């Protein structure tokens, strides 16, 4: 995705300043692939078929009804999302990506409902903070993937390759630190009385 290359470039420049290193060729690699991805994205936009994404239509049909009925459906589904996320959070470091996916769905669903109803259910600021940490974790994960792919294509003796391998190890440590911060935020969600009682009373997800 185009954003993946944008974020990887931003993180690489930050790490250059922090570590007093220079990754000229790696940045060029990211920039070239960003340009190619942009071209593909434009072409996909031209070829987009508005009738193709049937899943979107199904989701909109599901949200048919009055505002109150829609919010009741969303809250009911949200309890299942919280319960699923809680189960995944037992091994937070292992399941960070899937937890982020579940909480992103939860966040955007709840944004549809009135603020006062949502705040009785969950603290949206804490949820937003948790997602920011998980998003940061995801960005570093993507950068690691870009580094791994780039290193594969480099010759054995290459100065930048050695530096990138060292950077890859530091990124792993950074990711763990970010996830630890996400865990602390998540625990604030877990301590929210309304969310806890509703989630625990919800049936297990399929």
PDB file of C-alpha atoms in Angstrom:
ATOM      1  CA  UNK A   1       0.000   0.000   0.000  1.00  0.00           C
ATOM      2  CA  UNK A   2       1.054   3.574  -0.672  1.00  0.00           C
ATOM      3  CA  UNK A   3       0.810   4.531   2.996  1.00  0.00           C
ATOM      4  CA  UNK A   4       3.174   1.702   3.958  1.00  0.00           C
ATOM      5  CA  UNK A   5       5.966   3.242   1.888  1.00  0.00           C
ATOM      6  CA  UNK A   6       5.194   6.754   3.156  1.00  0.00           C
ATOM      7  CA  UNK A   7       5.398   5.646   6.790  1.00  0.00           C
ATOM      8  CA  UNK A   8       8.513   3.531   6.168  1.00  0.00           C
ATOM      9  CA  UNK A   9      10.250   6.564   4.650  1.00  0.00           C
ATOM     10  CA  UNK A  10       9.257   8.764   7.597  1.00  0.00           C
ATOM     11  CA  UNK A  11      10.452   6.197  10.153  1.00  0.00           C
ATOM     12  CA  UNK A  12      13.706   5.617   8.268  1.00  0.00           C
ATOM     13  CA  UNK A  13      14.505   9.354   8.283  1.00  0.00           C
ATOM     14  CA  UNK A  14      13.761   9.539  12.019  1.00  0.00           C
ATOM     15  CA  UNK A  15      16.013   6.562  12.691  1.00  0.00           C
ATOM     16  CA  UNK A  16      18.788   8.082  10.592  1.00  0.00           C
ATOM     17  CA  UNK A  17      18.769  11.154  12.828  1.00  0.00           C
ATOM     18  CA  UNK A  18      18.479   9.118  16.023  1.00  0.00           C
ATOM     19  CA  UNK A  19      21.210   6.590  15.175  1.00  0.00           C
ATOM     20  CA  UNK A  20      23.446   8.993  13.204  1.00  0.00           C
ATOM     21  CA  UNK A  21      23.299   6.691  10.185  1.00  0.00           C
ATOM     22  CA  UNK A  22      22.505   7.095   6.499  1.00  0.00           C
ATOM     23  CA  UNK A  23      20.418   4.735   4.361  1.00  0.00           C
ATOM     24  CA  UNK A  24      20.578   6.450   0.973  1.00  0.00           C
ATOM     25  CA  UNK A  25      19.968   3.379  -1.159  1.00  0.00           C
ATOM     26  CA  UNK A  26      17.279   1.931   1.086  1.00  0.00           C
ATOM     27  CA  UNK A  27      15.367   5.224   0.931  1.00  0.00           C
ATOM     28  CA  UNK A  28      15.739   5.206  -2.840  1.00  0.00           C
ATOM     29  CA  UNK A  29      14.352   1.664  -2.886  1.00  0.00           C
ATOM     30  CA  UNK A  30      11.337   2.796  -0.830  1.00  0.00           C
ATOM     31  CA  UNK A  31      10.787   5.857  -3.035  1.00  0.00           C
ATOM     32  CA  UNK A  32      10.869   3.854  -6.274  1.00  0.00           C
ATOM     33  CA  UNK A  33       8.407   1.297  -4.926  1.00  0.00           C
ATOM     34  CA  UNK A  34       6.222   4.092  -3.604  1.00  0.00           C
ATOM     35  CA  UNK A  35       6.018   5.551  -7.129  1.00  0.00           C
ATOM     36  CA  UNK A  36       5.116   2.156  -8.591  1.00  0.00           C
ATOM     37  CA  UNK A  37       2.452   1.613  -5.915  1.00  0.00           C
ATOM     38  CA  UNK A  38       1.005   5.052  -6.637  1.00  0.00           C
ATOM     39  CA  UNK A  39       0.689   4.173 -10.337  1.00  0.00           C
ATOM     40  CA  UNK A  40      -1.043   0.893  -9.486  1.00  0.00           C
ATOM     41  CA  UNK A  41      -3.399   2.693  -7.101  1.00  0.00           C
ATOM     42  CA  UNK A  42      -4.359   5.191  -9.819  1.00  0.00           C
ATOM     43  CA  UNK A  43      -4.971   2.367 -12.282  1.00  0.00           C
ATOM     44  CA  UNK A  44      -7.105   0.477  -9.747  1.00  0.00           C
ATOM     45  CA  UNK A  45      -9.140   3.642  -9.141  1.00  0.00           C
ATOM     46  CA  UNK A  46      -9.790   3.955 -12.895  1.00  0.00           C
ATOM     47  CA  UNK A  47     -10.860   0.288 -13.115  1.00  0.00           C
ATOM     48  CA  UNK A  48     -12.939   0.355  -9.914  1.00  0.00           C
ATOM     49  CA  UNK A  49     -16.357  -1.291 -10.226  1.00  0.00           C
ATOM     50  CA  UNK A  50     -18.818   0.254  -7.786  1.00  0.00           C
ATOM     51  CA  UNK A  51     -20.985  -2.874  -7.892  1.00  0.00           C
ATOM     52  CA  UNK A  52     -18.131  -5.242  -7.050  1.00  0.00           C
ATOM     53  CA  UNK A  53     -17.692  -4.863  -3.244  1.00  0.00           C
ATOM     54  CA  UNK A  54     -20.769  -6.863  -2.268  1.00  0.00           C
ATOM     55  CA  UNK A  55     -19.563  -7.098   1.348  1.00  0.00           C
ATOM     56  CA  UNK A  56     -20.005  -3.318   1.722  1.00  0.00           C
ATOM     57  CA  UNK A  57     -23.629  -3.592   0.599  1.00  0.00           C
ATOM     58  CA  UNK A  58     -24.217  -6.394   3.089  1.00  0.00           C
ATOM     59  CA  UNK A  59     -22.839  -4.263   5.934  1.00  0.00           C
ATOM     60  CA  UNK A  60     -25.054  -1.332   4.992  1.00  0.00           C
ATOM     61  CA  UNK A  61     -28.098  -3.612   4.804  1.00  0.00           C
ATOM     62  CA  UNK A  62     -27.264  -4.892   8.267  1.00  0.00           C
ATOM     63  CA  UNK A  63     -27.436  -1.320   9.588  1.00  0.00           C
ATOM     64  CA  UNK A  64     -30.986  -0.813   8.369  1.00  0.00           C
ATOM     65  CA  UNK A  65     -33.464   0.437  10.969  1.00  0.00           C
ATOM     66  CA  UNK A  66     -33.943   3.361  13.321  1.00  0.00           C
ATOM     67  CA  UNK A  67     -30.974   5.066  14.993  1.00  0.00           C
ATOM     68  CA  UNK A  68     -31.802   3.326  18.271  1.00  0.00           C
ATOM     69  CA  UNK A  69     -32.013  -0.098  16.620  1.00  0.00           C
ATOM     70  CA  UNK A  70     -28.724   0.456  14.784  1.00  0.00           C
ATOM     71  CA  UNK A  71     -26.936   1.478  17.989  1.00  0.00           C
ATOM     72  CA  UNK A  72     -28.329  -1.558  19.818  1.00  0.00           C
ATOM     73  CA  UNK A  73     -26.926  -3.804  17.077  1.00  0.00           C
ATOM     74  CA  UNK A  74     -23.566  -2.046  17.213  1.00  0.00           C
ATOM     75  CA  UNK A  75     -23.317  -2.298  20.999  1.00  0.00           C
ATOM     76  CA  UNK A  76     -24.250  -5.971  20.841  1.00  0.00           C
ATOM     77  CA  UNK A  77     -21.550  -6.649  18.248  1.00  0.00           C
ATOM     78  CA  UNK A  78     -19.087  -4.489  20.163  1.00  0.00           C
ATOM     79  CA  UNK A  79     -19.454  -6.649  23.273  1.00  0.00           C
ATOM     80  CA  UNK A  80     -18.339  -9.622  21.194  1.00  0.00           C
ATOM     81  CA  UNK A  81     -15.391  -7.650  19.826  1.00  0.00           C
ATOM     82  CA  UNK A  82     -14.281  -6.710  23.345  1.00  0.00           C
ATOM     83  CA  UNK A  83     -14.592 -10.277  24.555  1.00  0.00           C
ATOM     84  CA  UNK A  84     -12.613 -11.576  21.582  1.00  0.00           C
ATOM     85  CA  UNK A  85      -9.939  -8.899  22.130  1.00  0.00           C
ATOM     86  CA  UNK A  86      -9.735  -9.849  25.825  1.00  0.00           C
ATOM     87  CA  UNK A  87      -9.107 -13.463  24.925  1.00  0.00           C
ATOM     88  CA  UNK A  88      -6.407 -12.446  22.455  1.00  0.00           C
ATOM     89  CA  UNK A  89      -4.889 -10.071  25.018  1.00  0.00           C
ATOM     90  CA  UNK A  90      -3.918 -13.024  27.215  1.00  0.00           C
ATOM     91  CA  UNK A  91      -0.965 -13.274  24.804  1.00  0.00           C
ATOM     92  CA  UNK A  92      -0.774  -9.619  23.790  1.00  0.00           C
ATOM     93  CA  UNK A  93       2.708  -9.667  22.220  1.00  0.00           C
ATOM     94  CA  UNK A  94       1.831 -12.668  20.082  1.00  0.00           C
ATOM     95  CA  UNK A  95      -1.588 -11.351  19.011  1.00  0.00           C
ATOM     96  CA  UNK A  96      -0.857  -7.631  18.625  1.00  0.00           C
ATOM     97  CA  UNK A  97      -1.910  -7.490  14.955  1.00  0.00           C
ATOM     98  CA  UNK A  98      -5.206  -9.298  15.477  1.00  0.00           C
ATOM     99  CA  UNK A  99      -6.021  -7.236  18.594  1.00  0.00           C
ATOM    100  CA  UNK A 100      -5.490  -4.083  16.546  1.00  0.00           C
ATOM    101  CA  UNK A 101      -7.860  -5.382  13.873  1.00  0.00           C
ATOM    102  CA  UNK A 102     -10.585  -6.141  16.424  1.00  0.00           C
ATOM    103  CA  UNK A 103     -10.222  -2.773  18.179  1.00  0.00           C
ATOM    104  CA  UNK A 104     -10.233  -0.850  14.886  1.00  0.00           C
ATOM    105  CA  UNK A 105     -13.584  -2.434  13.989  1.00  0.00           C
ATOM    106  CA  UNK A 106     -14.844  -1.605  17.474  1.00  0.00           C
ATOM    107  CA  UNK A 107     -13.685   2.024  17.248  1.00  0.00           C
ATOM    108  CA  UNK A 108     -15.305   2.775  13.891  1.00  0.00           C
ATOM    109  CA  UNK A 109     -18.535   1.005  14.762  1.00  0.00           C
ATOM    110  CA  UNK A 110     -18.914   2.957  17.998  1.00  0.00           C
ATOM    111  CA  UNK A 111     -18.227   6.247  16.220  1.00  0.00           C
ATOM    112  CA  UNK A 112     -21.650   5.856  14.601  1.00  0.00           C
ATOM    113  CA  UNK A 113     -23.442   5.913  17.955  1.00  0.00           C
ATOM    114  CA  UNK A 114     -24.216   8.935  20.181  1.00  0.00           C
ATOM    115  CA  UNK A 115     -21.287   9.915  22.384  1.00  0.00           C
ATOM    116  CA  UNK A 116     -23.192   9.594  25.681  1.00  0.00           C
ATOM    117  CA  UNK A 117     -24.257   6.023  24.857  1.00  0.00           C
ATOM    118  CA  UNK A 118     -20.722   5.029  23.858  1.00  0.00           C
ATOM    119  CA  UNK A 119     -19.084   6.571  26.933  1.00  0.00           C
ATOM    120  CA  UNK A 120     -21.337   4.431  29.152  1.00  0.00           C
ATOM    121  CA  UNK A 121     -20.002   1.427  27.306  1.00  0.00           C
ATOM    122  CA  UNK A 122     -16.295   2.198  26.882  1.00  0.00           C
ATOM    123  CA  UNK A 123     -13.798   5.058  27.267  1.00  0.00           C
ATOM    124  CA  UNK A 124     -13.198   6.129  23.658  1.00  0.00           C
ATOM    125  CA  UNK A 125     -10.124   8.208  24.532  1.00  0.00           C
ATOM    126  CA  UNK A 126      -8.459   5.171  26.059  1.00  0.00           C
ATOM    127  CA  UNK A 127      -9.487   3.038  23.075  1.00  0.00           C
ATOM    128  CA  UNK A 128      -8.061   5.670  20.731  1.00  0.00           C
ATOM    129  CA  UNK A 129      -4.806   5.752  22.738  1.00  0.00           C
ATOM    130  CA  UNK A 130      -4.524   1.955  22.587  1.00  0.00           C
ATOM    131  CA  UNK A 131      -5.028   2.016  18.824  1.00  0.00           C
ATOM    132  CA  UNK A 132      -2.378   4.703  18.387  1.00  0.00           C
ATOM    133  CA  UNK A 133       0.204   2.510  20.097  1.00  0.00           C
ATOM    134  CA  UNK A 134      -0.900  -0.519  18.089  1.00  0.00           C
ATOM    135  CA  UNK A 135      -0.761   1.538  14.896  1.00  0.00           C
ATOM    136  CA  UNK A 136       2.785   2.600  15.760  1.00  0.00           C
ATOM    137  CA  UNK A 137       3.639  -1.058  16.371  1.00  0.00           C
ATOM    138  CA  UNK A 138       2.174  -1.937  12.959  1.00  0.00           C
ATOM    139  CA  UNK A 139       4.198   0.802  11.241  1.00  0.00           C
ATOM    140  CA  UNK A 140       7.432  -0.548  12.705  1.00  0.00           C
ATOM    141  CA  UNK A 141       6.432  -4.078  11.699  1.00  0.00           C
ATOM    142  CA  UNK A 142       5.929  -2.944   8.101  1.00  0.00           C
ATOM    143  CA  UNK A 143       9.311  -1.197   8.089  1.00  0.00           C
ATOM    144  CA  UNK A 144      10.921  -4.420   9.314  1.00  0.00           C
ATOM    145  CA  UNK A 145       9.270  -6.280   6.422  1.00  0.00           C
ATOM    146  CA  UNK A 146      10.576  -3.716   3.915  1.00  0.00           C
ATOM    147  CA  UNK A 147      14.089  -4.024   5.368  1.00  0.00           C
ATOM    148  CA  UNK A 148      13.953  -7.825   5.191  1.00  0.00           C
ATOM    149  CA  UNK A 149      12.865  -7.754   1.536  1.00  0.00           C
ATOM    150  CA  UNK A 150      15.508  -5.158   0.632  1.00  0.00           C
ATOM    151  CA  UNK A 151      18.316  -7.094   2.349  1.00  0.00           C
ATOM    152  CA  UNK A 152      17.434 -10.205   0.317  1.00  0.00           C
ATOM    153  CA  UNK A 153      18.262  -8.360  -2.904  1.00  0.00           C
ATOM    154  CA  UNK A 154      21.602  -6.964  -1.721  1.00  0.00           C
ATOM    155  CA  UNK A 155      25.012  -8.540  -2.404  1.00  0.00           C
ATOM    156  CA  UNK A 156      26.731 -10.270   0.543  1.00  0.00           C
ATOM    157  CA  UNK A 157      29.328  -7.559   1.108  1.00  0.00           C
ATOM    158  CA  UNK A 158      27.427  -4.326   1.506  1.00  0.00           C
ATOM    159  CA  UNK A 159      27.917  -1.695   4.211  1.00  0.00           C
ATOM    160  CA  UNK A 160      24.276  -0.610   4.216  1.00  0.00           C
ATOM    161  CA  UNK A 161      23.182  -4.249   4.557  1.00  0.00           C
ATOM    162  CA  UNK A 162      25.135  -4.619   7.808  1.00  0.00           C
ATOM    163  CA  UNK A 163      23.687  -1.376   9.188  1.00  0.00           C
ATOM    164  CA  UNK A 164      20.152  -2.422   8.268  1.00  0.00           C
ATOM    165  CA  UNK A 165      20.567  -5.777  10.013  1.00  0.00           C
ATOM    166  CA  UNK A 166      21.598  -3.916  13.157  1.00  0.00           C
ATOM    167  CA  UNK A 167      18.649  -1.571  12.761  1.00  0.00           C
ATOM    168  CA  UNK A 168      16.299  -4.531  12.365  1.00  0.00           C
ATOM    169  CA  UNK A 169      17.279  -5.804  15.822  1.00  0.00           C
ATOM    170  CA  UNK A 170      16.707  -2.367  17.359  1.00  0.00           C
ATOM    171  CA  UNK A 171      13.283  -2.190  15.712  1.00  0.00           C
ATOM    172  CA  UNK A 172      12.341  -5.462  17.385  1.00  0.00           C
ATOM    173  CA  UNK A 173      13.154  -3.968  20.790  1.00  0.00           C
ATOM    174  CA  UNK A 174      11.209  -0.810  19.919  1.00  0.00           C
ATOM    175  CA  UNK A 175       8.175  -2.868  18.923  1.00  0.00           C
ATOM    176  CA  UNK A 176       8.176  -4.649  22.290  1.00  0.00           C
ATOM    177  CA  UNK A 177       8.351  -1.303  24.109  1.00  0.00           C
ATOM    178  CA  UNK A 178       5.438   0.045  22.059  1.00  0.00           C
ATOM    179  CA  UNK A 179       3.352  -3.051  22.775  1.00  0.00           C
ATOM    180  CA  UNK A 180       4.043  -2.706  26.502  1.00  0.00           C
ATOM    181  CA  UNK A 181       2.597   0.819  26.324  1.00  0.00           C
ATOM    182  CA  UNK A 182      -0.403  -0.526  24.403  1.00  0.00           C
ATOM    183  CA  UNK A 183      -0.930  -3.160  27.105  1.00  0.00           C
ATOM    184  CA  UNK A 184      -1.043  -0.484  29.823  1.00  0.00           C
ATOM    185  CA  UNK A 185      -3.652   1.444  27.834  1.00  0.00           C
ATOM    186  CA  UNK A 186      -5.624  -1.718  27.179  1.00  0.00           C
ATOM    187  CA  UNK A 187      -5.720  -2.482  30.898  1.00  0.00           C
ATOM    188  CA  UNK A 188      -7.531   0.843  31.361  1.00  0.00           C
ATOM    189  CA  UNK A 189     -10.205  -0.425  28.957  1.00  0.00           C
ATOM    190  CA  UNK A 190     -10.375  -3.691  30.877  1.00  0.00           C
ATOM    191  CA  UNK A 191     -10.978  -1.767  34.092  1.00  0.00           C
ATOM    192  CA  UNK A 192     -13.954   0.106  32.635  1.00  0.00           C
ATOM    193  CA  UNK A 193     -16.869  -1.301  34.680  1.00  0.00           C
ATOM    194  CA  UNK A 194     -19.562  -1.035  32.025  1.00  0.00           C
ATOM    195  CA  UNK A 195     -17.462  -2.587  29.270  1.00  0.00           C
ATOM    196  CA  UNK A 196     -16.275  -5.367  31.548  1.00  0.00           C
ATOM    197  CA  UNK A 197     -19.702  -6.373  32.766  1.00  0.00           C
ATOM    198  CA  UNK A 198     -21.276  -6.253  29.311  1.00  0.00           C
ATOM    199  CA  UNK A 199     -18.417  -8.108  27.626  1.00  0.00           C
ATOM    200  CA  UNK A 200     -18.337 -10.852  30.224  1.00  0.00           C
ATOM    201  CA  UNK A 201     -22.070 -11.424  29.897  1.00  0.00           C
ATOM    202  CA  UNK A 202     -21.909 -11.636  26.102  1.00  0.00           C
ATOM    203  CA  UNK A 203     -21.989 -15.034  24.352  1.00  0.00           C
ATOM    204  CA  UNK A 204     -18.705 -16.379  23.015  1.00  0.00           C
ATOM    205  CA  UNK A 205     -17.893 -15.256  19.438  1.00  0.00           C
ATOM    206  CA  UNK A 206     -18.241 -17.820  16.677  1.00  0.00           C
TER     207      UNK A 206
END
